Structure formats: C-alpha cells, structure tokens
C-alpha cells in the first residue's frame, strides 16, 4: 500500500486533533465508504498480413464483415472486443472532519481518502491513502490564515496545494487573498513529478511545482461581486513555468436578471481559454430563462507540447427555459445551443469534418405524493461525435433521503473519426435509505451495446454500486435540504 | 342608505344579539303584567339608585304575594339569572337616561312590552357616525369586556362572535399588526393569546401577544384550525428567491411570524445561514409555519450544476452558507461516490467529452485519468500509426491535423506526446511543423523553454 507523506502528516494531524475534537467546542464530519464493480470487455488490436487480405487500398473488409485498415506490405489491423469480460471493483473510503478546538477563530479541516481496488483498467483504483485536504484555519478580525494541504476554488478551477494563504478583509467590501506553496497537478491531487504522471507520459515533469497567486474580490452591496485571480506555477528548480494564468468572474443581480461573466486567460499562448456571458431571469411566475454566449479554447500546461499545436476553440450561443407549472409539481425544461469552430488552418478541407455543432435537450420532472419521475432527452452533434438518447427515472420517495427508483436509458452514438453507429441501452435500479445520521445508497444496472460493425467493441457491461455514509458531530451539515 | 340600514339590522340582529346579550329563557313576562306595575323603578330600583343588588328586585317571594294558589296560580319562577355577557355596562355608572331610550318599544306595543337594549341607541353617543357597531374605529372596549374578563361566556357563545367587517378586507392578515399595536384592547374583546398562536410561531417573542391572556375556551376553538400565512407582496417578486437573504438578515424577527427553521431548511439544508437559527423551532402540536415544496436553492439557475463557476467565485450566493468545502471536493476531486454524472455516463461519455460542454480537465487529469483508462481498456494503443482505430476515412493521417486542432483535448486522452513527436519533432521526427499561424514562440519560450526543447535542439531555438 502506498502512503503519500502528506497523508501521513494528515493522519498525524487527525490523531493529534482527534482527542481534542472530542472535547472541542464543535466538530462535524462524515465517513463514507463506497464500493463499485464493473464488468465489461476491453478491446484488443488484431492483424493479418496485408497480403492475405483480399482487396486493394487502405480500408478493406474481411469475409465476416470486419473492416480493417491495411498498410501495403505490412499488416491489416482492426480492433475487436476481447473474448473474456474483465471485472474490477473499487472501494473508496472518505473521512472528512472539521473541528473547532475551542480557540476562537481556529479550526481544523481534514479530508482523507483511501482507495482499494483491483488496479485494473479503472483509473486510480490502486491501493493508496491520500490526503485530499488537511489544513488549519485561523480566522480573526480582518485576517484569515490558512496552512496545510489546501483546496482552492477560483475562476481557474479547483486546485489543491501544500502551503498557506492569507485573506485580508481590511478594505471591505474588497477582499484580497494571497497564496503560495507547492502545487499539485490539477484534477489529480498528486505532485507532477509523482508516479501517476510518470506512468502516463514519457515527458512527464521531473520537478514539483511552486504555486503562487492572489485573488481580489470586490462587492457592491448584496447584488454585484467580482473576483480577479492571478496564478502561476513554476518548477521548483525555477527552470520553467508550468502555468501562468489569470481569471475574472463577476455576478450581478440586476432587477430580476442574474448576469454572470467569466474569463480566463493563458499568458503563454496569449489566449482567452474561456469567455462567457450568461444571463438568467424569471420572466413570469414559474418560468425562468437563461441564455449565454461563450468562447472556449482548450488549455494545456507548459510541460506538454499540446498548446504549441495551437488547438482552436469554438464560439457558442445557447439558452434554457425552465417552467415550473403553477399549482403542480411538474417542472419542464428545454434548451439548446449552437457552436462554430474556429478555422484550423490545417488544410485537408476535403475530409469534410464538422465545423459547427449543436445540441438540444428536453426534460420533464414530476413529483406527487412521494412519486417522482424524471425524463430527459438529449441530442448533440459536433466535431468528433454525435449522440441522441434519453433517460427515464421513476421512483418513490418514502421519506427524505429514502427512495427507490428504476432507471432506463438508450443512447445512439456516432463517432466522426471512426466508422459505425452504436446504440447503448440498458437500465437498472437505484435507491437510498437514510436512518438518522446513516445513509445507504446502492444501484445495479446493466447495459448492452449494438454496433453495426462486425467484431468490434462490445460495450455490454454490468455495474453495481453500494455506499454507506455516516455523519456525525454537533452541526451535521451537507447542504442537502429537501432539494433533490 | 337603505342597504346600510338593512345590513345594520342584520348585523345587529345576529352579531349584536350574540355580543350584547344572550337570550334568557327565564325572562320575566313583562307583557303579562302590563298595567300591574306603573313604572320600571318599582322592580328595578337599583337602576336609578345605583344599588346593584336591586337592579332585579323581584324575587320568587315577591311573586308569591299574588301567585299563592289562591289569588293566582302558583308559579315556578326562580327569578332572573345574571345574563352571560361581555357587555361592560353598569346602569349605575351610566348617565341617567329614559329607559325607553335604550329599551324602546315598537309602535303600538303594550305598556310593558319591553325590548332588550337597542344597540343603535348606544352608537348614537359612543360611535357617532358609525354605520355598524363593529366598524373600524369603534372602540370595542368602551362597551365590551376583554374575553379574559368575560368568564361567563361559553365556548359556543364565543364561537358565534361575528367577524368585524374590517377583518374581511383583503390584506388584513398582513397588516393587522399595526391595528393591534394601536388598540390591543379592541383585539382582546374577541381574541386571546391562543388565537395568535394559531399562526404566529414567534408568539412568545411578540409583546402584544404576550399581553393577551391565555384562555382554554379559545384554545379549544383553535386547536384543530390550521394557521393561515398570507404571502406578503415582497415575496411575490420574481427575484425574491435570489434577494431574500438581505432582508432576512436585517429583520429575521419579521420572518419568524410565518417561518420556522424547517421552512428555510427545505432549501438551505441544516447547515444554512446562522440567522436561520434565530427562527423558532415548531413543536409537534403547534403551528408548523410556512412549508415549501423545494424549487431549488436561491441563486441556483437551472443549469447551475455545470454553470456555477462565476456564482461560486464571485460569492453570490455565498456557497458556505449551505455547503462545507468538502462538498466541492465530492465532485471536483475525483468523485468517490456517483453523483455528478449519471450512472451510465461512461458508456456514452465520448460525445460529451468531444463537445466540452463541461471542461473535463477541471476534475480529471487527461493523462492519469482518461488516458490511463483508455489504455487499460484497449482504446489507446500507444498512438501507433496505422493502428486502425480512426478508420472513418482512408486519409486519416493526412487529414488528422484539422481534427486534432478542433479536438486536442480528446487526442490527449489516448495519445502520449511521443505519438506526435514521431512526425512533428524537429529533433528526431519528420520535422512537420505543427504550429498554427498565431503561434508566438518567444512568448512560450519566455515561460518554458523546456517545452520547446521537447521538439527542438537548443541551437534551433536561437
């Protein structure tokens, strides 16, 4: 079992704080254990010598209908499902604890996660213990100090790092927060020079990152607020930057209209990765509309070469209408969007790849005396793939947090760069049972795939999940309320 | 006017009858004794003398003077019992007035055809100009005792109390506090604390309500009646969900008139804003306050699950009022339990990943999450050319640049950098330039010359 050194620190912190917590002014936490299993068949590449395959050209068809790609003088290759199903099981354990040890303004926050799995194809299922967060906070008057493994959310996303931050509120309604430390890879909660990236890429970084940056937030009353964020991550040997970005986010409540603006900018490639203006407003009793315009460019860290390929983004506009039918518990929702990709300047127009895309969805939710039904249909088509399909869930809620439901779904998928049309259909049951501070969740489902090609991926699969959560403490909070 | 008069008669007939007097079956048969008694004072000497014991001076013994079985048949009349009434009236204290002024008799009536006190005659002096005796502005307590004092009234009698016309005006429930503050004694004629507690969850915090007595009779009448909580005009605003936080923080006591903690917890959960804890906690046998069918937390637009970035960063609404920081980690930091994506998401996630409606890399490492799985399941075969996966076109290798520029994030989920370097590297590859027209090498090199060095020798960078 691999135990990261920070997890050890976090454990020590938990042990040290543990007895203190028992006597603390307040504490609350949650313990969760969740297990999942999945059975499906993977893919393997197969081949025949080019000379034994009848026909000419790159694409040929075998006698059984299998489409193969041939390189003259070499091999004809294709992908097909392996004969045997693989099965994996993953168990995760989470312990989150926040405690106020009795010193005014001081609190401790720990979130530990253990993973125990079959270490098969499912990502991050190897056995390890990880500290998602483990930090102390001292919050007094105009300042808030925080140190440890900190989770930060900003316009640039969700980042964890080992270090400290200082928040200053001396110029209310302006707040300034500065942070620094050793950064962790985004979406990974692990160092960039660790095994996870090293195993995944031949050019993975060999040095950790130092992270530094600041936020400035300014509010205008209760209805207007904006936050500017600057953040950079540098190799610990100072030889290069991994990232240098900034973001600006604002929200304004103007009369009945909620206006959101988001932007984030990459200094290295001089590009706005996200520019979005979104507005939402109730226009009549029970009716709310939202519309947006967005420009998106993918973003890559500087330890990769992907950004230098100058990937292009798209510009999109869309909207949503939500209608809560008066006097009923029926919610109807509909929406759509259209996007257009930028010119790639890569030539090969003759291939006729998609240059624009659209998506639409309709949804209906209904609740009556414990019964609920939720149906959604989505259609989207764009560069790379298209899909059309829907889900329907029908269930009964016996009490808040306790329900049983059946779910069915069917999705038709087209891949632009790969031949064939596949339909994935299936269903299952799911449920939850809350007894006091305990809650038990579970689901079991099966999906089958039909593909209009021979000997290719059989995506038929069986899935199961079971989870147990226990909340404890003086003020058990999870923000669930009565809102499903 | 005629209409008003009719209304007046009707109200007086029904309401006045209930409030001012209660029919007494044991009334003295005045008409039968007409002519026997020349004046009222003979039997009711106390009315004018002020001797309260002599208001009704006729006793059974007085009757027996004639009804002795000889002169007249014996009668079994026990004399008048005190009327059950909340009328706050004393003949002795009232300025002298002719009896007929109040107990007027109809035209042509016999001399002792006595009527009950006539209410309009009271209004003549006590509420000049009032069209009916329960009208707004009429000081009830001038003539009536409070309900707590009117101990002789029965539950049934109280149940027949008429409703003043101003109580029927639209919006009365929302504005009655000012009337109560101005003249609580008017309220007290018909109401006790039990009346208010039927709706007011914060009854113990409101001094006006606390000034009213408790009364078992009213409690029995209100026990099975649900509270009524009219929707204030402010709550009807379409942005009320988004903006109610500020007024709630400023005057939570006002909210407490109708709302208990469970009202707010419907959306805010049990870790909501601290101010919610100032709201009352309903008892099992008391009013529960306004309860909502949850329509979604305030500020959470329909697509909030995927579009909450600016709200979370700008802090409107303040996430921490309902959510702990762990709540963010549940989704953003490699979910440990299903929730964000539907359970069948993996089987169909390809199209959504291509569309990047939500940026996958916000939560998932393209290399250590997506690629790890794609390699394990067999999709990614090291990115070898001629691997046959992209078989939609014979010219894939020639045309892949366009697809790659549009979907670079998807490429990365299967291909390592070495896949591309085979052709695009200026070191060991075929030196095919992958840079687009807007590429600024100096800008990138200023920040990470090491990334340039993956494809270029140092000498090529000068």
CSV table of C-alpha atoms in Angstrom, one decimal, chain A residues 175-459:
chain,number,residue,atom,x,y,z
A,175,UNK,CA,-11.0,41.3,-0.1
A,176,UNK,CA,-7.5,40.2,-1.0
A,177,UNK,CA,-6.2,36.7,-0.7
A,178,UNK,CA,-2.6,35.7,-1.4
A,179,UNK,CA,-1.5,32.1,-1.5
A,180,UNK,CA,1.7,30.2,-2.1
A,181,UNK,CA,3.1,26.7,-1.7
A,182,UNK,CA,3.9,23.6,-3.6
A,183,UNK,CA,1.3,22.9,-6.3
A,184,UNK,CA,-0.4,19.6,-7.1
A,185,UNK,CA,-1.5,18.6,-10.6
A,186,UNK,CA,-4.9,19.7,-11.5
A,187,UNK,CA,-7.6,17.0,-11.2
A,188,UNK,CA,-5.0,14.7,-9.7
A,189,UNK,CA,-4.3,15.7,-6.1
A,190,UNK,CA,-0.7,14.5,-6.6
A,191,UNK,CA,2.6,16.0,-7.4
A,192,UNK,CA,3.6,16.5,-11.0
A,193,UNK,CA,6.8,14.5,-10.5
A,194,UNK,CA,5.0,11.6,-9.0
A,195,UNK,CA,4.3,8.1,-10.4
A,196,UNK,CA,0.8,8.9,-11.7
A,197,UNK,CA,2.1,11.3,-14.4
A,198,UNK,CA,5.3,9.5,-14.9
A,199,UNK,CA,3.4,6.3,-15.7
A,200,UNK,CA,1.1,8.2,-18.0
A,201,UNK,CA,3.5,10.2,-20.2
A,202,UNK,CA,7.1,9.8,-21.4
A,203,UNK,CA,7.6,13.5,-20.9
A,204,UNK,CA,6.1,13.9,-17.5
A,205,UNK,CA,7.7,16.6,-15.3
A,206,UNK,CA,10.6,15.7,-13.1
A,207,UNK,CA,10.1,18.5,-10.7
A,208,UNK,CA,7.4,19.6,-8.4
A,209,UNK,CA,5.7,23.0,-8.8
A,210,UNK,CA,5.7,26.1,-6.7
A,211,UNK,CA,2.4,27.8,-6.8
A,212,UNK,CA,1.7,31.5,-6.0
A,213,UNK,CA,-1.0,33.9,-6.8
A,214,UNK,CA,-3.7,36.1,-5.4
A,215,UNK,CA,-7.4,36.9,-5.6
A,216,UNK,CA,-9.0,40.3,-5.3
A,217,UNK,CA,-12.8,40.2,-4.7
A,218,UNK,CA,-14.9,43.4,-4.6
A,219,UNK,CA,-18.6,43.5,-3.8
A,220,UNK,CA,-21.1,46.2,-4.4
A,221,UNK,CA,-23.9,45.6,-1.9
A,222,UNK,CA,-25.5,42.3,-2.0
A,223,UNK,CA,-26.0,42.1,-5.7
A,224,UNK,CA,-22.8,42.8,-7.5
A,225,UNK,CA,-19.5,41.0,-7.0
A,226,UNK,CA,-16.4,40.3,-9.0
A,227,UNK,CA,-13.2,38.4,-8.4
A,228,UNK,CA,-9.9,38.6,-10.2
A,229,UNK,CA,-7.4,35.8,-9.9
A,230,UNK,CA,-3.7,35.5,-10.9
A,231,UNK,CA,-1.9,32.3,-10.5
A,232,UNK,CA,1.4,30.8,-11.7
A,233,UNK,CA,3.1,27.5,-11.1
A,234,UNK,CA,6.8,27.2,-11.5
A,235,UNK,CA,9.2,24.3,-11.4
A,236,UNK,CA,10.9,24.1,-8.1
A,237,UNK,CA,14.3,24.5,-10.0
A,238,UNK,CA,12.9,27.7,-11.5
A,239,UNK,CA,13.8,26.5,-15.0
A,240,UNK,CA,10.3,27.0,-16.4
A,241,UNK,CA,6.8,27.8,-15.7
A,242,UNK,CA,4.1,25.1,-15.7
A,243,UNK,CA,1.3,27.6,-15.9
A,244,UNK,CA,0.7,31.3,-15.8
A,245,UNK,CA,-3.0,32.3,-16.0
A,246,UNK,CA,-5.5,34.8,-14.7
A,247,UNK,CA,-9.3,34.8,-14.4
A,248,UNK,CA,-12.0,37.2,-13.8
A,249,UNK,CA,-15.5,36.3,-12.7
A,250,UNK,CA,-18.4,38.5,-11.9
A,251,UNK,CA,-22.1,38.1,-11.0
A,252,UNK,CA,-24.7,40.8,-10.8
A,253,UNK,CA,-28.3,40.7,-9.8
A,254,UNK,CA,-29.9,43.5,-11.9
A,255,UNK,CA,-33.5,43.8,-11.0
A,256,UNK,CA,-34.7,40.3,-11.9
A,257,UNK,CA,-31.8,39.3,-14.1
A,258,UNK,CA,-28.8,37.4,-12.9
A,259,UNK,CA,-25.8,38.2,-15.1
A,260,UNK,CA,-22.6,36.1,-15.0
A,261,UNK,CA,-19.4,36.8,-16.7
A,262,UNK,CA,-16.3,34.5,-16.7
A,263,UNK,CA,-13.0,34.9,-18.4
A,264,UNK,CA,-9.7,33.1,-18.0
A,265,UNK,CA,-6.5,33.9,-19.9
A,266,UNK,CA,-3.3,32.0,-20.6
A,267,UNK,CA,-0.3,34.2,-20.7
A,268,UNK,CA,1.9,31.7,-22.5
A,269,UNK,CA,-0.3,31.3,-25.6
A,270,UNK,CA,-1.9,34.7,-25.3
A,271,UNK,CA,-5.4,33.3,-25.4
A,272,UNK,CA,-8.6,33.5,-23.6
A,273,UNK,CA,-9.5,29.9,-22.8
A,274,UNK,CA,-12.9,30.9,-21.6
A,275,UNK,CA,-15.0,34.0,-22.3
A,276,UNK,CA,-18.6,33.7,-21.2
A,277,UNK,CA,-21.5,36.0,-20.6
A,278,UNK,CA,-24.6,34.4,-19.2
A,279,UNK,CA,-28.0,35.9,-18.1
A,280,UNK,CA,-30.8,34.3,-16.3
A,281,UNK,CA,-34.2,35.7,-15.3
A,282,UNK,CA,-37.6,34.7,-14.2
A,283,UNK,CA,-40.0,36.2,-16.8
A,284,UNK,CA,-43.2,35.0,-15.3
A,285,UNK,CA,-44.4,33.0,-12.3
A,286,UNK,CA,-42.7,29.7,-12.5
A,287,UNK,CA,-40.8,30.5,-15.8
A,288,UNK,CA,-37.1,31.2,-15.9
A,289,UNK,CA,-35.0,31.6,-18.9
A,290,UNK,CA,-31.2,31.6,-19.3
A,291,UNK,CA,-29.1,32.5,-22.3
A,292,UNK,CA,-25.4,32.7,-22.9
A,293,UNK,CA,-22.6,33.4,-25.3
A,294,UNK,CA,-19.4,31.6,-24.9
A,295,UNK,CA,-16.0,31.4,-26.5
A,296,UNK,CA,-13.9,28.4,-25.5
A,297,UNK,CA,-10.2,27.5,-26.2
A,298,UNK,CA,-8.6,24.4,-24.7
A,299,UNK,CA,-5.9,24.9,-22.2
A,300,UNK,CA,-2.8,22.8,-21.7
A,301,UNK,CA,0.1,23.1,-19.2
A,302,UNK,CA,3.5,24.1,-20.4
A,303,UNK,CA,5.2,20.8,-19.7
A,304,UNK,CA,3.3,19.4,-22.7
A,305,UNK,CA,3.6,20.3,-26.3
A,306,UNK,CA,-0.2,20.3,-26.9
A,307,UNK,CA,-0.6,24.1,-26.6
A,308,UNK,CA,2.1,24.6,-29.2
A,309,UNK,CA,-0.1,22.8,-31.7
A,310,UNK,CA,-2.3,25.8,-31.5
A,311,UNK,CA,-5.6,24.0,-30.9
A,312,UNK,CA,-8.7,26.0,-31.8
A,313,UNK,CA,-11.8,26.6,-29.9
A,314,UNK,CA,-15.4,27.4,-30.7
A,315,UNK,CA,-17.9,30.1,-30.2
A,316,UNK,CA,-21.2,29.1,-28.8
A,317,UNK,CA,-24.6,30.6,-28.0
A,318,UNK,CA,-27.4,28.8,-26.2
A,319,UNK,CA,-30.3,29.1,-23.9
A,320,UNK,CA,-32.5,27.2,-21.5
A,321,UNK,CA,-36.2,27.6,-20.4
A,322,UNK,CA,-37.4,26.2,-17.2
A,323,UNK,CA,-41.1,26.1,-16.4
A,324,UNK,CA,-42.4,25.1,-13.0
A,325,UNK,CA,-46.1,24.6,-13.9
A,326,UNK,CA,-48.1,26.5,-11.4
A,327,UNK,CA,-50.2,24.5,-9.0
A,328,UNK,CA,-48.4,21.3,-9.8
A,329,UNK,CA,-45.1,19.6,-9.0
A,330,UNK,CA,-44.2,19.5,-12.7
A,331,UNK,CA,-41.0,21.0,-14.0
A,332,UNK,CA,-40.4,21.3,-17.7
A,333,UNK,CA,-37.1,22.3,-19.2
A,334,UNK,CA,-35.9,22.8,-22.7
A,335,UNK,CA,-32.7,24.2,-24.1
A,336,UNK,CA,-30.3,24.2,-27.0
A,337,UNK,CA,-27.0,25.6,-28.2
A,338,UNK,CA,-25.2,26.2,-31.4
A,339,UNK,CA,-21.4,26.5,-31.8
A,340,UNK,CA,-19.0,27.2,-34.6
A,341,UNK,CA,-15.4,26.1,-34.6
A,342,UNK,CA,-12.5,28.4,-35.5
A,343,UNK,CA,-10.6,28.0,-38.7
A,344,UNK,CA,-7.9,25.4,-38.1
A,345,UNK,CA,-5.6,26.4,-40.9
A,346,UNK,CA,-4.6,22.7,-41.1
A,347,UNK,CA,-5.8,22.1,-44.6
A,348,UNK,CA,-7.5,18.8,-45.6
A,349,UNK,CA,-10.8,20.5,-46.1
A,350,UNK,CA,-11.7,17.7,-48.5
A,351,UNK,CA,-12.2,15.5,-45.5
A,352,UNK,CA,-15.4,17.4,-44.7
A,353,UNK,CA,-15.0,17.3,-40.9
A,354,UNK,CA,-17.7,19.0,-38.9
A,355,UNK,CA,-17.1,22.8,-38.5
A,356,UNK,CA,-20.1,23.5,-36.3
A,357,UNK,CA,-22.2,21.8,-33.8
A,358,UNK,CA,-25.5,22.0,-32.0
A,359,UNK,CA,-27.2,20.4,-29.1
A,360,UNK,CA,-30.7,20.3,-27.7
A,361,UNK,CA,-32.4,18.8,-24.7
A,362,UNK,CA,-35.9,18.5,-23.2
A,363,UNK,CA,-36.6,17.4,-19.7
A,364,UNK,CA,-39.7,16.8,-17.5
A,365,UNK,CA,-39.7,16.2,-13.8
A,366,UNK,CA,-42.8,15.4,-11.8
A,367,UNK,CA,-43.4,14.7,-8.2
A,368,UNK,CA,-46.6,13.8,-6.5
A,369,UNK,CA,-47.1,12.3,-3.0
A,370,UNK,CA,-43.7,10.7,-2.9
A,371,UNK,CA,-43.7,9.5,-6.5
A,372,UNK,CA,-41.3,11.1,-8.9
A,373,UNK,CA,-40.4,10.8,-12.5
A,374,UNK,CA,-37.6,12.4,-14.4
A,375,UNK,CA,-37.2,12.1,-18.1
A,376,UNK,CA,-34.6,13.7,-20.3
A,377,UNK,CA,-33.8,13.5,-24.0
A,378,UNK,CA,-30.6,15.0,-25.4
A,379,UNK,CA,-29.3,15.3,-28.9
A,380,UNK,CA,-26.0,16.8,-29.8
A,381,UNK,CA,-23.8,16.8,-32.9
A,382,UNK,CA,-20.4,18.4,-33.3
A,383,UNK,CA,-16.8,17.8,-34.1
A,384,UNK,CA,-15.8,14.3,-33.1
A,385,UNK,CA,-19.0,12.7,-32.1
A,386,UNK,CA,-22.8,12.9,-32.1
A,387,UNK,CA,-25.3,11.3,-29.8
A,388,UNK,CA,-29.1,11.1,-29.4
A,389,UNK,CA,-30.7,9.5,-26.4
A,390,UNK,CA,-32.6,9.8,-23.2
A,391,UNK,CA,-33.0,8.6,-19.7
A,392,UNK,CA,-36.2,7.9,-17.7
A,393,UNK,CA,-36.2,7.5,-14.0
A,394,UNK,CA,-39.3,6.6,-12.0
A,395,UNK,CA,-39.3,6.2,-8.3
A,396,UNK,CA,-40.9,6.7,-4.9
A,397,UNK,CA,-39.5,8.7,-2.0
A,398,UNK,CA,-40.6,7.1,1.2
A,399,UNK,CA,-39.0,9.8,3.3
A,400,UNK,CA,-36.4,12.5,2.8
A,401,UNK,CA,-33.2,10.7,1.7
A,402,UNK,CA,-35.0,7.3,1.3
A,403,UNK,CA,-36.2,6.3,-2.1
A,404,UNK,CA,-36.3,3.5,-4.6
A,405,UNK,CA,-36.1,4.2,-8.3
A,406,UNK,CA,-35.9,2.4,-11.7
A,407,UNK,CA,-33.9,3.9,-14.5
A,408,UNK,CA,-33.8,3.2,-18.1
A,409,UNK,CA,-31.7,4.7,-20.9
A,410,UNK,CA,-30.9,4.4,-24.5
A,411,UNK,CA,-28.2,6.4,-26.4
A,412,UNK,CA,-27.3,6.3,-30.1
A,413,UNK,CA,-23.7,7.4,-30.7
A,414,UNK,CA,-21.8,8.2,-33.8
A,415,UNK,CA,-18.0,8.8,-33.8
A,416,UNK,CA,-16.9,11.1,-36.6
A,417,UNK,CA,-13.5,9.6,-36.9
A,418,UNK,CA,-14.5,6.0,-36.6
A,419,UNK,CA,-16.9,4.0,-38.7
A,420,UNK,CA,-20.2,2.8,-37.3
A,421,UNK,CA,-23.2,3.6,-35.2
A,422,UNK,CA,-23.6,2.2,-31.8
A,423,UNK,CA,-26.7,2.0,-29.6
A,424,UNK,CA,-26.3,1.6,-25.9
A,425,UNK,CA,-29.4,0.6,-24.0
A,426,UNK,CA,-30.0,-0.6,-20.5
A,427,UNK,CA,-31.4,0.1,-17.1
A,428,UNK,CA,-31.3,-0.6,-13.5
A,429,UNK,CA,-32.5,0.1,-10.1
A,430,UNK,CA,-31.1,2.5,-7.5
A,431,UNK,CA,-32.1,3.6,-4.1
A,432,UNK,CA,-31.1,5.2,-0.9
A,433,UNK,CA,-32.1,4.6,2.7
A,434,UNK,CA,-31.5,7.2,5.4
A,435,UNK,CA,-31.7,6.2,9.0
A,436,UNK,CA,-30.8,9.1,11.3
A,437,UNK,CA,-27.3,10.1,10.5
A,438,UNK,CA,-26.6,7.0,8.4
A,439,UNK,CA,-27.4,6.8,4.7
A,440,UNK,CA,-27.1,3.8,2.5
A,441,UNK,CA,-27.1,4.1,-1.3
A,442,UNK,CA,-27.0,1.5,-4.0
A,443,UNK,CA,-27.5,0.8,-7.6
A,444,UNK,CA,-27.4,-2.1,-10.0
A,445,UNK,CA,-27.5,-1.7,-13.7
A,446,UNK,CA,-26.8,-3.4,-17.0
A,447,UNK,CA,-26.2,-2.0,-20.4
A,448,UNK,CA,-25.9,-3.6,-23.8
A,449,UNK,CA,-24.5,-2.3,-27.0
A,450,UNK,CA,-25.4,-3.0,-30.5
A,451,UNK,CA,-22.9,-1.9,-33.2
A,452,UNK,CA,-23.5,-2.0,-36.9
A,453,UNK,CA,-20.0,-3.4,-37.4
A,454,UNK,CA,-18.7,-6.9,-37.0
A,455,UNK,CA,-16.2,-7.9,-34.4
A,456,UNK,CA,-15.8,-4.5,-32.8
A,457,UNK,CA,-16.3,-3.2,-29.3
A,458,UNK,CA,-18.9,-4.9,-27.3
A,459,UNK,CA,-19.7,-2.4,-24.7
